[in-house]
Amino acid sequence: MSKEVTIAVLGCGTVGTQVVRLLQERGSDLAARAGAPLRVNAIAVRNLETKREGFIDRALLTTDAHAAATGADVVVELIGGIEPARTLVLAALESGATVVTGNKALLAAHGPELYEAAARTGSDLYYEAAVAGAVPVVYAIRESLAGDRIAKILGIVNGTTNYILDEMATKGLSFEDALSTAQELGYAEADPTADVDGHDAAAKAAILSSLAFHTRVSGADVPVQGIRNITAADIAQAKADGYVIKLLAAAERVGDHYDVRVEPRLVPVGHPLASVDGAFNAVVIEAEAAGRLMFYGRGAGGAPTASAVLGDVVAAASHKVHGGNAPAELAYAELTKLPVDQVRAAVAISLELADKPGQLAAVAAKFADHGISIERVQQRAAEDSSEFTTLNITTHAAPRQALDAALADLAGVVERVKSVLTVEGSN
């Protein structure tokens, strides 16, 4: 067996702790797979005095993250956020180290800079853990499907929001109560903004679409709508109509363009993603030759994410021992964002309006004015016998611009627009 491969772990939180544990417990197996012993030579932390698990060798702890990042063969970045992670990853790559990261925010914002640094120095950059935790979707797109052409990716890539929506659907909880439960169980942070407002999923959507379409897509290119405004009434109406509501990262190739977005959608109960419950993640890929593929598993948590990290560590160490490199960034396709006037969708709209004759005709006329065809209409009287009624409309696929314009025109006709949800599979 070859000489050892040294590993520096930057960050010793939930995931970092599990990475160190598994490196110790499975050392002989991992060494056999990599072709050399894997030895942790530094663990960079913010505070040396913080209480750690007993298996953490305190002699390895250091607050000098730069020295750790430039003093190992493989650097595992698990700090999160943009800085100091960006600076440390660049320093590691410049030193010739391979970097393994689970930092989706960093990759979505500064991926091209990191890829270029890796290419310039002949280093490798691995990031399986940045998307969907233990689910090996990055490897599948980057390597397994390298000979195919991916047409569409649809994924539940945020376990927090999936758990919240599942609790609302199965237990009848309000959004606020489901979020509180998620926080109590550790599925949601004290500040859940990145999750519930869709920003975490958008970063992952940018990474997946960049890989799938061989085009640089950043988080800023992804329109985002979160789940804060989803109500129990939305959940109930979806169920009555044969749907479930899921926060989806959706990426699609349309000719020489791409369309990537994150939003809650109505998913037909027969769709593979409809039955993904709890905090699990799942990604459906549609490729021209392979057809539909689905990847499912735990998308977060210390041990599942550490599994993805260690898969990259073993691959990185093997290349250090035997030679070779990870797949480089491929952005040759240079697809452009789908023009706004070509983006289409069917939507389900819930309106509150005065309960009087002629209202339905007035609403239908506004949609007709914008060339939007209506597939289904359902009117429901208010339970409190008030002067208002609820009108649920599902449209046929239409330009999103026309849909937005029609909704704006409804301002003088309806009391309020209660909700608007895209219907999956209808564009």
JSON list of C-alpha atoms in Angstrom, two decimals, residues 27 52 85 102 121 130 147 160 180 189 193 219 224 237 252 271 283 288 294 340 347 350 354 371-372 386 411 419:
[
{"chain": "A", "resi": 27, "resn": "GLY", "atom": "CA", "xyz": [-10.09, 3.39, 8.34]},
{"chain": "A", "resi": 52, "resn": "ARG", "atom": "CA", "xyz": [-16.48, 17.75, 21.38]},
{"chain": "A", "resi": 85, "resn": "ALA", "atom": "CA", "xyz": [-14.97, 29.29, 2.99]},
{"chain": "A", "resi": 102, "resn": "GLY", "atom": "CA", "xyz": [-20.64, 20.35, 0.80]},
{"chain": "A", "resi": 121, "resn": "THR", "atom": "CA", "xyz": [-3.41, 24.40, -10.46]},
{"chain": "A", "resi": 130, "resn": "ALA", "atom": "CA", "xyz": [-23.61, 19.93, -1.78]},
{"chain": "A", "resi": 147, "resn": "GLY", "atom": "CA", "xyz": [-22.78, 10.01, -22.54]},
{"chain": "A", "resi": 160, "resn": "THR", "atom": "CA", "xyz": [-37.00, 20.95, 5.76]},
{"chain": "A", "resi": 180, "resn": "SER", "atom": "CA", "xyz": [-42.29, 24.82, 14.82]},
{"chain": "A", "resi": 189, "resn": "GLU", "atom": "CA", "xyz": [-32.83, 26.10, 11.85]},
{"chain": "A", "resi": 193, "resn": "THR", "atom": "CA", "xyz": [-35.27, 31.66, 5.90]},
{"chain": "A", "resi": 219, "resn": "GLY", "atom": "CA", "xyz": [-28.09, 31.04, -7.96]},
{"chain": "A", "resi": 224, "resn": "VAL", "atom": "CA", "xyz": [-37.44, 31.53, -6.36]},
{"chain": "A", "resi": 237, "resn": "GLN", "atom": "CA", "xyz": [-57.80, 21.76, -2.34]},
{"chain": "A", "resi": 252, "resn": "GLU", "atom": "CA", "xyz": [-35.42, 22.05, -18.20]},
{"chain": "A", "resi": 271, "resn": "HIS", "atom": "CA", "xyz": [-45.93, 11.13, -10.02]},
{"chain": "A", "resi": 283, "resn": "VAL", "atom": "CA", "xyz": [-34.48, 13.85, -7.82]},
{"chain": "A", "resi": 288, "resn": "GLU", "atom": "CA", "xyz": [-32.91, 11.21, -23.98]},
{"chain": "A", "resi": 294, "resn": "MET", "atom": "CA", "xyz": [-35.09, 8.59, -9.90]},
{"chain": "A", "resi": 340, "resn": "VAL", "atom": "CA", "xyz": [-39.45, 35.41, -20.44]},
{"chain": "A", "resi": 347, "resn": "VAL", "atom": "CA", "xyz": [-51.57, 27.21, -12.91]},
{"chain": "A", "resi": 350, "resn": "SER", "atom": "CA", "xyz": [-57.70, 30.46, -5.89]},
{"chain": "A", "resi": 354, "resn": "ALA", "atom": "CA", "xyz": [-68.05, 38.92, -4.09]},
{"chain": "A", "resi": 371, "resn": "GLY", "atom": "CA", "xyz": [-55.43, 34.46, -24.49]},
{"chain": "A", "resi": 372, "resn": "ILE", "atom": "CA", "xyz": [-55.58, 32.08, -21.54]},
{"chain": "A", "resi": 386, "resn": "SER", "atom": "CA", "xyz": [-70.21, 35.83, 4.25]},
{"chain": "A", "resi": 411, "resn": "ALA", "atom": "CA", "xyz": [-57.44, 43.44, -9.14]},
{"chain": "A", "resi": 419, "resn": "SER", "atom": "CA", "xyz": [-52.93, 31.55, -4.09]}
]
